[in-house]
């Protein structure tokens, strides 16, 4: 990467100027509520530093001479071997101190932290130059990549914990659904498989081959799936596109790995991506067809909005790598895409039908529940559930790649047949629109993961545009030109920012209290199970991993399934639930505390649906007799007579 020092420092100062302005604004907004002058003084100093950066950036960009020449010093090799590792490691504890001690709870805004990290990357770049020499641009891009990989690896493994209860609303429920292929050996009965995300739970079920593994092992396995399949996808992309030089291969692979977590692109979708990247070849139509069939069958067992993606990815690779002039005629050129599209869609439908048959579910209406859920279009924009918003978020993710495509194709687009460019643009628009619609479905919109198909397609096209694999109509493929330095920075900075935003402290808990709560809950449910069935709406994984034994499993009404039926308004299912409550079918019910006053905050509509269609009826017929505040668990038993809470107000219309 050959970038003149002047260009590097201008780019660095321009980005720091923008980040400082955003940090200054967020700090001023957040500290307005601080009334104590002694406390405010610290934030006045912080804002002064941001303002100083703004002035420095303006001065550095205004200067005709290059900025930062004084930093072009050479560190003696002996000193570099000591200073280099220190500067590589120092930013991580510094970031931790700034986030959790210096900023603490007073300044939780994002851009001040990102500004701090931006300048810490300069320290890392200096450390890399002390160790390996090279230019500032190469060292800084490696610092961005290295820090992003370290932060993302930490985020991946952060949920691994031996905490016995669920870490979130339904965090441990996925392990219950993953156990269902082995239900006979675990629960003593044959249970139907999950209606939703079958391939995800299929991958998560692998550890259950070994009996007796604890909950932390299942959490660790999911982290390994994230790490392993994302790494394989990055390797497959590099293997296919073959960028020139080891440094470009490292940048491409590392960038794609980080890019996948912005949505995030879930690991079971990456199985499709892997099959297509490794199996599709524009010169081997029938081998490519086999890859499309395999990936489409997997997509068909996964999610409705993934059905067309494998064929579309194969068609995109074909359009990028194969010029129409090489095909002989337009009809001959169009044959593989048409074949893959039709065969892929039919195979995806066959995959869905196959799974429905083998799943053992009698209520087929659950498979189409998502088609009957309300749409909340306001979640396209910043809101309590997603402060970034779907549209601003996906624009932020897309912008560096769109700029890259504009730069890469600025002189070559006229040498492309309109069919090729039109086909790629049409597929991007279809996936973009589909992702927006799915993101607006109630239950979604909390992040960008429903934009995953569009994100994969855009990344594939953008990455291919700067490698020799991009084929023009008249000119043979040649070596690719390195993107401009500001574009490279943008490509690396955006996914790093997403990783930084997800940074959280390690999971800590009072082990003695947790063990006491578990023992109390165990004794209670065992006692009630002597009188009848005990329903675990929440915390069903305690049965899965044997933390509570000798209590038969009640398969119905698990929290994820019950919530999906509530938000989709499945009347038949809910009526069965209400009858079971009225008939006091269950001797006890394990659930979380039901808060009928929850009408705002994140996922407010979902909470309102749950309260109106589940919690209200539960509290009518059952009352809490045991509360474990630290674990947010209650045990409910039948009331002697129905005692319904006050009627709930009508929910807000989506």
XYZ file of C-alpha atoms in Angstrom:
654
model
C 0.000 0.000 0.000
C 1.813 3.055 -1.304
C 0.327 6.166 0.303
C 2.349 9.397 0.541
C 2.773 10.660 4.115
C 0.893 13.852 3.267
C -2.154 11.878 2.079
C -2.059 9.690 5.170
C -1.977 12.602 7.610
C -4.639 14.534 5.726
C -6.921 11.495 5.870
C -6.161 10.847 9.534
C -6.863 14.456 10.484
C -10.027 14.595 8.366
C -11.468 11.530 10.088
C -10.378 12.769 13.510
C -12.001 16.135 12.769
C -15.331 14.467 11.966
C -15.161 12.188 15.002
C -14.210 15.094 17.271
C -17.211 17.141 16.103
C -19.570 14.233 16.765
C -17.920 13.514 20.122
C -18.127 17.189 21.105
C -21.836 17.298 20.278
C -22.675 14.083 22.162
C -20.615 15.089 25.204
C -22.291 18.495 25.388
C -25.736 16.890 25.107
C -25.055 14.291 27.774
C -23.431 16.613 30.305
C -26.171 19.245 30.290
C -27.897 17.307 33.061
C -24.823 17.382 35.341
C -25.451 20.070 37.938
C -22.396 19.826 40.199
C -19.676 22.163 38.967
C -16.943 19.858 40.279
C -18.334 17.077 38.109
C -18.960 19.334 35.151
C -15.367 20.579 35.216
C -14.043 17.227 34.041
C -16.387 17.221 31.057
C -15.498 20.812 30.192
C -11.884 19.641 29.916
C -12.965 16.688 27.773
C -14.921 18.960 25.430
C -11.926 21.288 25.250
C -9.810 18.375 24.041
C -12.364 17.570 21.356
C -12.456 21.238 20.323
C -8.645 21.283 20.168
C -8.781 18.291 17.834
C -11.217 20.194 15.614
C -8.799 23.115 15.384
C -5.868 20.763 14.781
C -7.779 19.017 12.014
C -8.700 22.273 10.305
C -5.118 23.522 10.560
C -3.651 20.258 9.272
C -6.031 20.144 6.293
C -5.443 23.825 5.513
C -1.638 23.542 5.475
C -0.113 23.208 2.049
C 2.809 21.269 3.475
C 2.211 17.744 4.718
C 1.374 17.390 8.379
C 3.083 15.011 10.715
C 6.554 15.025 9.144
C 8.048 15.105 12.613
C 6.509 11.679 13.223
C 8.498 10.168 10.358
C 11.217 9.296 12.830
C 12.905 5.920 12.802
C 13.082 4.028 16.081
C 16.327 2.082 16.662
C 15.688 -1.694 16.250
C 16.610 -2.523 19.847
C 14.212 0.104 21.205
C 11.571 -0.928 18.688
C 11.509 -4.505 19.989
C 10.606 -3.120 23.430
C 8.425 -0.173 22.430
C 6.507 -1.955 19.665
C 4.743 -4.677 21.729
C 4.035 -2.144 24.488
C 2.274 0.218 22.087
C 0.365 -2.683 20.515
C -1.035 -3.795 23.877
C -1.458 -0.435 25.628
C -4.632 0.693 23.749
C -6.758 -2.181 25.078
C -6.448 -1.494 28.848
C -6.539 2.226 28.074
C -9.835 1.840 26.256
C -11.227 -0.220 29.130
C -10.216 2.422 31.664
C -11.671 5.277 29.623
C -14.970 3.494 28.962
C -15.688 2.052 32.393
C -13.778 4.345 34.777
C -13.118 7.782 33.285
C -16.337 8.054 31.253
C -18.190 5.569 33.452
C -21.944 6.020 33.652
C -21.758 9.776 33.106
C -20.696 9.699 29.458
C -22.116 6.640 27.697
C -22.386 8.185 24.225
C -20.599 6.324 21.460
C -18.582 8.880 19.523
C -16.397 10.089 22.414
C -15.266 6.485 22.869
C -14.707 6.023 19.141
C -12.638 9.218 19.072
C -10.454 7.871 21.887
C -10.011 4.611 20.004
C -9.105 6.444 16.796
C -6.161 8.126 18.489
C -5.160 4.911 20.266
C -4.906 3.331 16.809
C -2.205 5.865 16.017
C -0.241 4.480 18.977
C -0.682 0.957 17.644
C 0.431 2.078 14.211
C 3.541 3.626 15.751
C 4.206 0.327 17.526
C 3.863 -1.621 14.274
C 6.262 0.736 12.528
C 8.727 0.321 15.379
C 8.593 -3.447 14.908
C 8.277 -3.888 11.138
C 9.051 -0.545 9.542
C 6.783 0.191 6.571
C 4.597 3.190 5.808
C 2.166 4.906 8.142
C -0.766 3.907 5.939
C 0.110 0.220 6.019
C 0.768 0.301 9.763
C -2.448 2.187 10.518
C -4.615 -0.096 8.375
C -3.075 -3.106 10.129
C -3.749 -1.445 13.492
C -7.410 -0.941 12.557
C -7.658 -4.528 11.386
C -5.839 -5.992 14.391
C -7.836 -4.024 16.940
C -11.094 -4.870 15.192
C -10.283 -8.580 15.225
C -9.317 -8.496 18.901
C -12.438 -6.569 19.908
C -14.706 -8.804 17.827
C -13.124 -11.965 19.209
C -13.760 -10.654 22.721
C -17.381 -9.855 21.840
C -17.833 -13.369 20.387
C -16.625 -15.126 23.531
C -18.013 -12.642 26.067
C -21.297 -14.612 26.556
C -19.426 -17.796 27.549
C -20.299 -18.202 31.226
C -21.330 -20.864 33.699
C -24.143 -18.658 35.033
C -26.972 -21.190 35.418
C -29.846 -18.951 34.339
C -30.548 -17.229 31.050
C -28.341 -14.218 30.324
C -31.187 -12.437 28.555
C -34.860 -12.671 27.713
C -34.439 -15.940 25.819
C -30.660 -16.448 25.615
C -30.653 -20.021 26.933
C -33.852 -21.054 25.132
C -31.882 -21.685 21.958
C -30.037 -24.509 23.693
C -33.337 -26.152 24.609
C -34.362 -26.057 20.941
C -30.940 -27.357 19.952
C -31.470 -30.357 22.247
C -34.686 -31.491 20.549
C -33.022 -33.862 18.025
C -31.859 -35.779 21.115
C -35.111 -35.425 23.074
C -35.565 -39.160 23.550
C -32.303 -39.537 25.466
C -32.555 -36.198 27.312
C -36.247 -35.949 28.211
C -37.422 -39.530 27.717
C -39.969 -38.567 25.026
C -39.837 -37.893 21.289
C -40.452 -34.163 20.734
C -41.028 -32.209 17.512
C -38.177 -30.061 16.261
C -38.134 -26.285 16.282
C -40.398 -24.461 13.850
C -37.991 -21.516 13.520
C -34.315 -21.330 12.542
C -33.970 -25.107 12.059
C -30.442 -25.045 10.624
C -29.206 -22.816 13.429
C -30.445 -25.289 16.004
C -29.076 -28.156 13.929
C -25.594 -26.654 14.199
C -26.082 -25.904 17.889
C -27.212 -29.484 18.527
C -23.808 -31.016 17.737
C -22.486 -30.868 21.353
C -25.480 -32.928 22.516
C -23.872 -35.926 20.826
C -21.761 -36.007 23.982
C -24.050 -36.559 26.938
C -23.688 -34.529 30.100
C -22.024 -31.387 28.741
C -22.821 -28.291 30.858
C -24.461 -25.046 29.771
C -21.148 -23.201 29.451
C -20.006 -25.759 26.858
C -23.080 -25.034 24.720
C -22.367 -21.317 24.986
C -18.752 -21.933 24.050
C -19.819 -24.003 21.035
C -21.983 -21.183 19.727
C -19.038 -18.782 20.049
C -16.880 -21.249 18.138
C -19.527 -21.437 15.413
C -19.453 -17.653 15.086
C -15.667 -17.605 14.979
C -15.159 -20.694 12.817
C -17.786 -20.172 10.121
C -17.021 -16.456 9.819
C -13.317 -17.270 9.430
C -14.102 -19.930 6.825
C -16.276 -17.480 4.892
C -13.454 -14.922 4.891
C -10.980 -17.579 3.743
C -13.339 -18.743 0.974
C -13.736 -15.188 -0.320
C -9.965 -14.635 -0.403
C -9.472 -18.022 -2.058
C -11.950 -17.206 -4.776
C -10.983 -13.605 -5.526
C -7.204 -14.113 -5.172
C -6.135 -10.510 -4.594
C -2.532 -9.688 -5.443
C -0.053 -9.816 -2.586
C -0.179 -11.152 0.931
C -1.048 -7.775 2.440
C -4.163 -7.384 0.274
C -5.234 -10.934 1.087
C -4.909 -10.177 4.791
C -6.887 -6.949 4.458
C -9.641 -8.574 2.386
C -10.022 -11.576 4.674
C -9.886 -9.549 7.894
C -12.281 -6.929 6.562
C -14.867 -9.521 5.453
C -14.654 -11.283 8.811
C -15.433 -8.013 10.620
C -18.053 -7.028 8.035
C -20.103 -10.160 8.718
C -20.718 -9.094 12.336
C -22.264 -5.728 11.520
C -25.683 -7.290 10.881
C -24.834 -9.774 12.038
C -24.803 -12.309 9.202
C -25.682 -15.427 11.190
C -23.444 -18.456 11.004
C -26.121 -20.750 9.522
C -26.481 -18.365 6.561
C -22.726 -18.476 6.091
C -23.034 -22.177 5.263
C -24.832 -21.087 2.063
C -22.158 -18.468 1.389
C -19.394 -21.051 1.799
C -21.020 -23.543 -0.564
C -21.491 -20.916 -3.265
C -18.020 -19.382 -2.972
C -16.323 -22.782 -3.109
C -18.612 -24.579 -5.553
C -19.758 -22.121 -8.224
C -17.713 -21.671 -11.392
C -18.757 -19.753 -14.478
C -16.986 -22.378 -16.571
C -18.630 -25.404 -14.914
C -22.377 -24.896 -15.172
C -23.429 -28.297 -13.837
C -21.008 -28.325 -10.921
C -22.303 -24.875 -10.079
C -25.855 -26.171 -10.291
C -25.027 -28.807 -7.682
C -23.642 -26.102 -5.362
C -26.773 -23.990 -5.876
C -28.999 -26.989 -5.109
C -27.131 -27.832 -1.898
C -27.071 -24.249 -0.664
C -30.725 -23.683 -1.616
C -31.839 -26.830 0.196
C -30.071 -25.551 3.322
C -31.625 -22.093 2.846
C -35.058 -23.688 2.440
C -34.702 -25.319 5.840
C -33.556 -22.017 7.347
C -35.593 -18.866 6.640
C -38.126 -17.744 4.055
C -36.200 -14.616 3.049
C -33.084 -16.690 2.325
C -34.720 -18.907 -0.306
C -33.452 -16.999 -3.391
C -30.053 -15.989 -1.987
C -27.870 -18.980 -3.041
C -28.978 -18.726 -6.676
C -28.599 -14.933 -6.590
C -25.057 -15.190 -5.237
C -24.182 -17.706 -7.954
C -25.682 -15.424 -10.607
C -23.753 -12.456 -9.186
C -20.458 -14.342 -9.426
C -21.325 -15.331 -12.982
C -22.193 -11.744 -13.966
C -19.019 -10.399 -12.349
C -16.588 -12.959 -13.731
C -18.057 -13.875 -17.118
C -18.445 -11.263 -19.902
C -21.311 -11.680 -22.333
C -18.879 -11.383 -25.247
C -17.327 -14.695 -24.188
C -20.641 -16.570 -24.223
C -21.265 -16.423 -27.979
C -24.882 -15.254 -27.775
C -27.162 -13.580 -25.278
C -29.387 -16.655 -24.985
C -26.464 -18.943 -24.296
C -25.160 -16.487 -21.693
C -28.537 -16.323 -19.970
C -28.980 -20.098 -19.717
C -26.945 -20.710 -16.490
C -28.551 -17.854 -14.489
C -32.060 -18.901 -15.498
C -31.304 -22.545 -14.698
C -29.812 -21.710 -11.305
C -32.644 -19.337 -10.387
C -35.450 -21.788 -11.173
C -33.691 -24.840 -9.737
C -32.583 -22.948 -6.635
C -36.037 -21.645 -5.797
C -37.685 -25.029 -6.329
C -35.023 -26.726 -4.200
C -35.494 -24.190 -1.406
C -39.219 -24.955 -1.376
C -38.384 -28.665 -1.331
C -36.020 -28.064 1.590
C -38.787 -26.380 3.540
C -41.238 -29.198 2.766
C -38.661 -31.808 3.749
C -38.058 -30.162 7.101
C -41.768 -29.774 7.829
C -42.194 -33.518 7.268
C -39.274 -34.600 9.456
C -39.869 -31.991 12.178
C -42.819 -33.870 13.641
C -44.914 -30.711 14.136
C -48.637 -31.240 13.773
C -49.571 -27.548 13.878
C -48.389 -26.403 10.456
C -49.769 -22.893 10.961
C -46.737 -22.065 13.098
C -44.471 -22.307 10.043
C -46.318 -19.367 8.460
C -46.748 -17.301 11.617
C -44.261 -14.659 10.476
C -46.477 -13.908 7.467
C -49.276 -12.774 9.783
C -47.277 -10.505 12.089
C -47.766 -6.716 12.083
C -45.210 -4.467 10.429
C -43.666 -1.600 12.395
C -42.242 0.705 9.762
C -41.150 3.307 12.306
C -38.270 0.965 13.200
C -36.636 1.912 9.932
C -35.620 5.101 11.734
C -33.943 5.732 15.131
C -36.177 4.537 17.950
C -36.068 3.117 21.466
C -35.575 -0.441 20.197
C -32.747 0.489 17.838
C -31.232 3.945 18.457
C -29.418 3.786 15.128
C -32.441 2.705 13.074
C -32.491 0.217 10.219
C -32.201 2.696 7.341
C -29.403 4.866 8.816
C -27.631 1.696 9.966
C -27.677 -0.045 6.603
C -26.711 3.203 4.845
C -23.708 3.458 7.168
C -22.715 -0.146 6.441
C -23.244 0.288 2.693
C -21.585 3.675 2.205
C -17.909 2.560 2.125
C -18.732 -0.235 -0.333
C -20.854 2.032 -2.530
C -18.005 4.559 -2.652
C -15.591 1.710 -3.435
C -17.809 0.522 -6.290
C -18.115 4.047 -7.661
C -14.345 4.462 -7.626
C -13.620 1.000 -9.030
C -16.125 1.194 -11.904
C -15.662 4.864 -12.733
C -13.819 4.116 -15.959
C -14.912 0.515 -16.609
C -18.691 0.671 -16.402
C -19.040 1.672 -20.052
C -17.183 -1.525 -20.960
C -19.896 -3.584 -19.285
C -22.944 -4.956 -21.035
C -26.066 -3.305 -19.531
C -27.504 -6.743 -18.785
C -24.695 -7.538 -16.347
C -24.774 -4.264 -14.425
C -28.582 -4.177 -14.512
C -28.814 -7.716 -13.169
C -26.486 -6.956 -10.251
C -28.317 -3.727 -9.420
C -31.728 -5.422 -9.597
C -30.656 -8.205 -7.222
C -29.243 -5.675 -4.764
C -32.461 -3.660 -4.806
C -34.637 -6.750 -4.349
C -32.593 -7.954 -1.374
C -32.480 -4.457 0.088
C -36.258 -4.049 -0.136
C -36.855 -7.547 1.223
C -34.546 -6.920 4.161
C -36.317 -3.668 5.004
C -39.718 -5.372 5.028
C -38.515 -8.260 7.209
C -36.803 -5.788 9.563
C -40.093 -3.987 10.111
C -41.882 -7.164 11.274
C -42.834 -7.049 14.926
C -40.167 -8.914 16.872
C -37.430 -7.578 14.596
C -35.731 -4.275 13.933
C -33.426 -4.427 16.945
C -30.366 -4.680 14.694
C -29.431 -5.208 11.037
C -29.466 -9.007 10.931
C -32.538 -9.085 8.663
C -30.512 -7.143 6.072
C -28.044 -10.052 5.945
C -28.789 -11.255 2.392
C -28.338 -7.746 0.989
C -25.150 -7.257 3.002
C -23.576 -10.453 1.674
C -24.468 -9.562 -1.918
C -23.093 -6.018 -1.608
C -19.864 -7.260 0.000
C -19.353 -9.848 -2.739
C -19.809 -7.303 -5.528
C -17.662 -4.693 -3.800
C -14.822 -7.093 -3.032
C -14.820 -8.506 -6.557
C -14.685 -5.024 -8.073
C -11.097 -4.471 -6.875
C -9.661 -7.871 -7.855
C -8.638 -9.362 -11.215
C -11.760 -11.585 -11.131
C -13.868 -8.663 -12.402
C -14.147 -9.266 -16.151
C -14.775 -6.528 -18.711
C -16.395 -7.168 -22.104
C -13.527 -6.217 -24.383
C -10.393 -6.105 -22.233
C -8.891 -9.129 -20.475
C -8.725 -9.158 -16.702
C -5.634 -7.449 -15.365
C -4.067 -6.537 -12.072
C -6.297 -4.451 -9.871
C -5.545 -0.957 -8.628
C -5.417 -0.429 -4.862
C -8.372 1.607 -3.561
C -7.628 5.132 -2.333
C -6.503 5.350 1.279
C -9.630 7.173 2.589
C -11.849 4.386 1.202
C -9.709 1.725 2.893
C -10.022 3.584 6.196
C -13.797 3.792 5.837
C -14.081 0.106 5.007
C -12.190 -0.839 8.166
C -13.512 1.839 10.518
C -17.237 1.098 10.144
C -17.117 -2.601 11.175
C -14.627 -1.720 13.922
C -17.143 0.818 15.231
C -19.855 -1.864 15.335
C -17.538 -4.141 17.327
C -16.654 -1.291 19.683
C -20.345 -0.498 20.245
C -20.946 -4.078 21.434
C -18.109 -4.023 23.941
C -19.344 -5.108 27.381
C -17.622 -6.168 30.611
C -17.192 -9.875 31.377
C -20.228 -11.563 32.850
C -19.947 -11.537 36.632
C -22.446 -12.810 39.135
C -22.799 -13.776 42.744
C -22.075 -17.487 42.508
C -23.321 -18.251 46.007
C -26.585 -16.402 45.357
C -27.059 -18.143 41.999
C -26.492 -21.571 43.527
C -28.901 -20.724 46.354
C -31.554 -19.602 43.849
C -31.053 -22.752 41.783
C -31.376 -24.979 44.843
C -34.514 -23.110 45.976
C -36.103 -23.392 42.537
C -35.135 -27.064 42.299
C -36.762 -27.892 45.627
C -39.910 -25.943 44.759
C -40.569 -27.490 41.354
C -39.809 -30.988 42.614
C -42.361 -30.468 45.360
C -45.043 -29.209 42.988
C -44.288 -31.913 40.402
C -45.639 -34.484 42.861
C -49.061 -32.875 42.443
C -49.048 -32.494 38.659
C -47.255 -31.022 35.690
C -44.780 -28.171 36.074
C -44.577 -25.864 33.059
C -41.299 -24.081 32.360
C -42.222 -21.096 30.188
C -38.779 -19.641 30.927
C -35.517 -21.304 31.982
C -36.362 -24.626 30.303
C -32.654 -25.231 29.731
C -32.402 -26.131 33.438
C -34.074 -29.415 32.477
C -31.958 -29.733 29.330
C -28.658 -29.646 31.208
C -29.829 -31.621 34.235
C -29.620 -28.737 36.679
C -33.158 -29.716 37.689
C -33.890 -33.432 37.527
C -36.851 -35.708 38.171
C -39.293 -33.124 36.775
C -40.996 -34.283 33.539
C -40.865 -31.826 30.653
C -44.067 -30.158 29.442
C -43.320 -29.479 25.738
C -45.909 -26.745 25.131
C -45.717 -23.003 25.755
C -41.987 -22.304 25.786
C -41.345 -18.544 25.838
C -40.097 -18.127 22.232
C -42.917 -20.217 20.790
C -45.510 -18.522 22.988
C -44.261 -15.052 22.083
C -44.359 -15.847 18.362
C -47.930 -17.066 18.674
C -48.839 -13.944 20.641
C -47.401 -11.414 18.192
C -48.794 -13.292 15.169
C -52.216 -13.612 16.812
C -52.540 -17.403 16.462
C -56.010 -17.659 18.030
C -56.247 -21.461 18.045
C -52.929 -21.853 19.864
C -53.690 -19.111 22.376
C -57.148 -20.541 23.102
C -55.543 -23.868 24.042
C -53.199 -22.001 26.354
C -56.090 -20.134 27.991
C -58.066 -23.367 28.490
C -55.077 -25.030 30.125
C -54.746 -22.062 32.473
C -58.442 -22.015 33.318
C -58.444 -25.770 33.929
C -55.396 -25.404 36.183
C -53.626 -28.041 34.140
C -50.270 -27.125 35.654
C -49.443 -27.580 39.314
C -46.872 -24.805 38.924
C -45.482 -22.529 36.211
C -41.916 -21.216 36.093
C -41.720 -17.801 34.444
C -40.263 -14.368 34.868
C -42.012 -11.622 36.756
C -44.898 -10.401 34.632
C -44.880 -6.617 34.351
C -48.230 -5.413 33.026
C -47.073 -1.799 33.315
C -44.441 -2.161 30.582
C -45.723 0.066 27.779
C -42.562 1.792 26.563
C -38.875 1.237 25.966
C -37.291 -1.211 23.583
C -39.601 -3.760 21.948
C -42.597 -1.941 23.459
C -45.105 -3.447 21.012
C -43.849 -6.944 21.694
C -44.158 -6.377 25.450
C -47.679 -5.037 24.969
C -48.669 -8.099 22.924
C -47.218 -10.417 25.563
C -48.979 -8.614 28.385
C -52.330 -8.540 26.601
C -52.297 -12.080 25.199
C -50.191 -14.022 27.716
C -49.361 -12.317 31.032
C -52.878 -11.031 31.696
C -54.414 -14.511 31.437
C -51.574 -16.071 33.412
C -52.121 -13.649 36.303
C -55.882 -14.202 36.187
C -55.564 -17.900 36.976
C -52.157 -18.196 38.698
C -50.427 -16.291 41.459
C -46.700 -16.074 42.347
C -45.676 -17.964 45.467
C -41.900 -17.871 45.055
C -39.772 -14.982 43.791
C -36.039 -15.112 43.093
C -35.189 -11.432 42.499
C -31.546 -11.902 41.507
C -32.537 -14.319 38.732
C -35.849 -12.569 37.921
C -37.758 -15.846 38.276
C -41.137 -16.515 39.816
C -43.048 -19.735 40.446
C -46.807 -19.442 39.926
C -49.496 -21.782 41.293
C -53.260 -21.902 40.599
C -55.478 -19.369 42.336
C -58.456 -20.659 44.274
C -60.646 -18.349 42.220
C -59.835 -16.251 39.165
C -58.549 -12.802 40.094
C -57.864 -10.825 36.967
C -55.867 -7.573 36.981
C -57.431 -4.359 35.742
C -58.148 -4.441 32.015
C -55.170 -3.389 29.949
C -55.412 -0.324 27.710
C -55.670 -0.965 23.970
C -52.237 -1.443 22.403
C -50.798 1.195 20.133
C -51.532 0.418 16.543
C -48.355 -0.480 14.642
